[in-house]
Each structure stands twice: as C-alpha cells, then as structure tokens.
C-alpha cells in the first residue's frame, strides 16, 4: 500500500489538486478502469459519466481542447490498470481520480495551442485524491463552494501492484 499525505500550509491556500504522478514506459498504452466514464469527468461534471468498466488507449484518454488545459480526468474510480501486451500496473483504492497523458504537465502548462503538445518519451499517469472542479474558465477560480476541499490535511491511500494482462 502507498499513502500520500499532504498538509495545507495555510487555510487561505486553495489546493486544486492533491495526488501524485508516475512516469510509465511509452508502450504502457492500454488503460482499463472501474469508475465513471467513458468520457472525461470531474467532481462538478460527473452526472453524465456512468459507473462501469471502461477501456481506452492513452491517446484516447486525452481531450484536445482548443486552448491546452487540464483534461482527461476520470473521477470516482476504484481501480485502474495501465499495461502493454506483456505487463502492467494496477492501482486500487477508494474513489480516487486519474488521468494519463502522452505529455508532461510542464508541456501542458507551457503550450499555447493544442499542436504545441508534443508527446514525451514516457506516459504520465496522475493519481489524485481529488481535484476541486473545473469551475468556469479558470482552474483556480469560479468553483461552487461545495466542490472546494476544506480540510487541513489529506491522505490518499491506494495499492499499487504489478500485473500480467489477461
């Protein structure tokens, strides 16, 4: 089991996301998850995303917005498997979020246009306890109050295991 613990340094600091990132080999391209889907969804945009078992490739997990921004999140997930044809990893937990991209967060942050999102040598898997919400027009503002995490400390607990694909 892995635990990620984060303490909010001050009450006035908005913590839009708490979690971790893993770099995976590029050929870990198969994604299967048990949770909300099949399309991207967030805490404030999950009503049309139904609970089930879904499967996609890494490139199909990305939502190509005109202006590059956070995308492809899957909310309320209990299990995700990322694999190639011979091996993979499985993450099991209780209602976490995940996204996976063929480019880094730094590339996403620095890109001005979608064609600027150059694929990296690895895939980047984000496992999050939460993301506040999308809000409107800005990742840090315009949330409905019920989607803002108010705690002073947070703990993400999950199990990470190697697997052989079926």
CSV table of C-alpha atoms in Angstrom, one decimal:
chain,number,residue,atom,x,y,z
A,1,UNK,CA,0.0,0.0,0.0
A,2,UNK,CA,1.1,3.6,-0.7
A,3,UNK,CA,0.0,6.6,1.2
A,4,UNK,CA,0.3,10.2,0.0
A,5,UNK,CA,-0.1,12.7,2.9
A,6,UNK,CA,-0.4,16.4,2.3
A,7,UNK,CA,-0.9,19.2,4.9
A,8,UNK,CA,-2.4,22.5,3.8
A,9,UNK,CA,0.2,25.1,4.9
A,10,UNK,CA,-2.3,27.9,5.4
A,11,UNK,CA,-6.1,28.0,5.4
A,12,UNK,CA,-6.2,30.7,2.7
A,13,UNK,CA,-4.4,28.5,0.1
A,14,UNK,CA,-6.6,26.8,-2.5
A,15,UNK,CA,-5.4,23.3,-3.1
A,16,UNK,CA,-7.0,22.5,-6.5
A,17,UNK,CA,-5.3,19.0,-6.7
A,18,UNK,CA,-3.8,16.5,-4.3
A,19,UNK,CA,-2.1,13.4,-5.6
A,20,UNK,CA,1.0,12.0,-7.4
A,21,UNK,CA,2.3,11.4,-10.8
A,22,UNK,CA,4.1,8.3,-12.2
A,23,UNK,CA,6.1,8.2,-15.5
A,24,UNK,CA,5.4,4.9,-17.3
A,25,UNK,CA,7.1,3.4,-20.4
A,26,UNK,CA,5.5,4.7,-23.7
A,27,UNK,CA,4.3,1.2,-24.6
A,28,UNK,CA,2.1,1.1,-21.5
A,29,UNK,CA,-0.6,2.3,-23.7
A,30,UNK,CA,-3.7,0.2,-22.7
A,31,UNK,CA,-5.9,1.8,-20.0
A,32,UNK,CA,-8.7,0.0,-18.2
A,33,UNK,CA,-10.6,1.4,-15.3
A,34,UNK,CA,-13.5,0.7,-12.9
A,35,UNK,CA,-15.3,4.0,-12.2
A,36,UNK,CA,-17.0,6.8,-14.0
A,37,UNK,CA,-16.7,7.2,-17.8
A,38,UNK,CA,-16.2,6.7,-20.6
A,39,UNK,CA,-15.5,10.4,-21.2
A,40,UNK,CA,-13.6,12.8,-19.0
A,41,UNK,CA,-15.4,13.8,-15.9
A,42,UNK,CA,-14.7,15.9,-12.8
A,43,UNK,CA,-16.4,16.4,-9.4
A,44,UNK,CA,-18.7,19.1,-10.8
A,45,UNK,CA,-19.2,17.4,-14.1
A,46,UNK,CA,-19.8,13.7,-13.3
A,47,UNK,CA,-23.6,13.3,-13.7
A,48,UNK,CA,-23.4,12.1,-17.3
A,49,UNK,CA,-20.5,9.8,-16.6
A,50,UNK,CA,-21.8,6.4,-15.6
A,51,UNK,CA,-20.2,3.8,-13.3
A,52,UNK,CA,-18.7,0.9,-15.2
A,53,UNK,CA,-15.7,-0.9,-16.6
A,54,UNK,CA,-14.0,1.0,-19.5
A,55,UNK,CA,-11.0,0.6,-21.7
A,56,UNK,CA,-9.1,3.0,-24.0
A,57,UNK,CA,-5.7,3.8,-25.3
A,58,UNK,CA,-3.6,6.6,-23.8
A,59,UNK,CA,-4.2,8.9,-26.8
A,60,UNK,CA,-8.0,8.3,-26.5
A,61,UNK,CA,-7.9,9.4,-22.8
A,62,UNK,CA,-6.8,13.0,-23.9
A,63,UNK,CA,-9.5,15.7,-24.5
A,64,UNK,CA,-8.0,18.0,-27.1
A,65,UNK,CA,-9.3,21.4,-26.1
A,66,UNK,CA,-8.6,24.4,-28.4
A,67,UNK,CA,-6.6,26.0,-25.6
A,68,UNK,CA,-4.4,23.4,-23.8
A,69,UNK,CA,-5.6,22.9,-20.2
A,70,UNK,CA,-6.2,20.2,-17.6
A,71,UNK,CA,-8.1,17.4,-19.4
A,72,UNK,CA,-9.0,13.7,-19.4
A,73,UNK,CA,-9.7,13.3,-15.7
A,74,UNK,CA,-11.7,10.3,-14.6
A,75,UNK,CA,-13.4,10.9,-11.2
A,76,UNK,CA,-14.8,8.4,-8.6
A,77,UNK,CA,-12.5,5.5,-9.7
A,78,UNK,CA,-11.8,2.4,-7.7
A,79,UNK,CA,-9.3,0.6,-10.0
A,80,UNK,CA,-7.1,1.5,-13.0
A,81,UNK,CA,-4.8,-0.8,-15.0
A,82,UNK,CA,-2.2,0.6,-17.4
A,83,UNK,CA,-0.4,-2.0,-19.4
A,84,UNK,CA,1.4,-3.1,-22.6
A,85,UNK,CA,0.9,-6.6,-24.1
A,86,UNK,CA,3.0,-8.4,-21.5
A,87,UNK,CA,2.9,-6.5,-18.2
A,88,UNK,CA,1.4,-3.6,-16.4
A,89,UNK,CA,0.4,-1.9,-13.1
A,90,UNK,CA,-2.8,-1.9,-11.2
A,91,UNK,CA,-3.9,0.8,-8.8
A,92,UNK,CA,-6.7,0.0,-6.4
A,93,UNK,CA,-8.2,2.5,-4.0
A,94,UNK,CA,-11.5,4.0,-2.8
A,95,UNK,CA,-12.9,6.7,-5.1
A,96,UNK,CA,-9.8,8.4,-6.5
A,97,UNK,CA,-9.2,10.4,-9.7
A,98,UNK,CA,-6.8,9.6,-12.5
A,99,UNK,CA,-5.7,10.9,-15.9
A,100,UNK,CA,-3.0,9.7,-18.2
A,101,UNK,CA,-1.2,11.8,-20.9
A,102,UNK,CA,1.5,11.2,-23.5
A,103,UNK,CA,3.0,14.6,-22.5
A,104,UNK,CA,4.1,16.1,-19.2
A,105,UNK,CA,2.2,18.6,-17.1
A,106,UNK,CA,5.0,21.1,-17.8
A,107,UNK,CA,4.4,20.6,-21.6
A,108,UNK,CA,0.6,21.1,-21.0
A,109,UNK,CA,1.2,24.2,-18.9
A,110,UNK,CA,3.6,25.8,-21.4
A,111,UNK,CA,1.6,25.0,-24.6
A,112,UNK,CA,-0.3,27.9,-26.1
A,113,UNK,CA,-2.1,25.8,-28.7
A,114,UNK,CA,-3.0,22.1,-28.9
A,115,UNK,CA,-0.4,21.4,-31.7
A,116,UNK,CA,2.2,22.5,-29.2
A,117,UNK,CA,1.6,19.4,-27.1
A,118,UNK,CA,4.5,17.2,-28.2
A,119,UNK,CA,4.5,13.6,-26.9
A,120,UNK,CA,7.2,12.8,-24.4
A,121,UNK,CA,9.3,9.6,-24.2
A,122,UNK,CA,7.0,8.4,-21.4
A,123,UNK,CA,3.4,8.4,-20.5
A,124,UNK,CA,2.4,10.4,-17.3
A,125,UNK,CA,-0.2,8.8,-15.0
A,126,UNK,CA,-1.8,11.1,-12.4
A,127,UNK,CA,-3.4,9.5,-9.4
A,128,UNK,CA,-5.3,12.1,-7.3
A,129,UNK,CA,-7.3,12.1,-4.1
A,130,UNK,CA,-9.2,15.0,-5.6
A,131,UNK,CA,-9.3,17.9,-8.0
A,132,UNK,CA,-11.6,20.7,-6.8
A,133,UNK,CA,-13.6,21.0,-10.0
A,134,UNK,CA,-13.3,22.6,-13.4
A,135,UNK,CA,-15.3,25.7,-12.5
A,136,UNK,CA,-15.6,28.1,-15.3
A,137,UNK,CA,-12.8,29.4,-17.5
A,138,UNK,CA,-10.1,29.0,-14.9
A,139,UNK,CA,-8.7,26.1,-12.9
A,140,UNK,CA,-8.2,28.2,-9.7
A,141,UNK,CA,-11.4,30.2,-9.5
A,142,UNK,CA,-15.2,30.2,-10.0
A,143,UNK,CA,-15.8,26.9,-8.2
A,144,UNK,CA,-19.1,26.3,-6.5
A,145,UNK,CA,-18.3,26.2,-2.8
A,146,UNK,CA,-19.4,22.5,-2.4
A,147,UNK,CA,-16.6,21.4,-4.7
A,148,UNK,CA,-13.7,23.1,-2.8
A,149,UNK,CA,-11.8,20.8,-0.4
A,150,UNK,CA,-11.8,22.5,3.0
A,151,UNK,CA,-9.7,20.1,5.1
A,152,UNK,CA,-6.3,21.0,6.6
A,153,UNK,CA,-4.7,17.6,5.8
A,154,UNK,CA,-5.4,15.0,3.1
A,155,UNK,CA,-4.4,11.4,2.7
A,156,UNK,CA,-4.6,9.3,-0.5
A,157,UNK,CA,-4.3,5.6,0.2
A,158,UNK,CA,-4.0,3.0,-2.6
A,159,UNK,CA,-2.5,-0.3,-3.5
A,160,UNK,CA,0.0,-0.5,-6.5
A,161,UNK,CA,0.6,-3.9,-7.9
A,162,UNK,CA,2.4,-5.4,-11.0
A,163,UNK,CA,0.1,-7.4,-13.2
A,164,UNK,CA,0.1,-9.6,-16.3
A,165,UNK,CA,-2.6,-8.6,-18.8
A,166,UNK,CA,-5.4,-11.1,-19.4
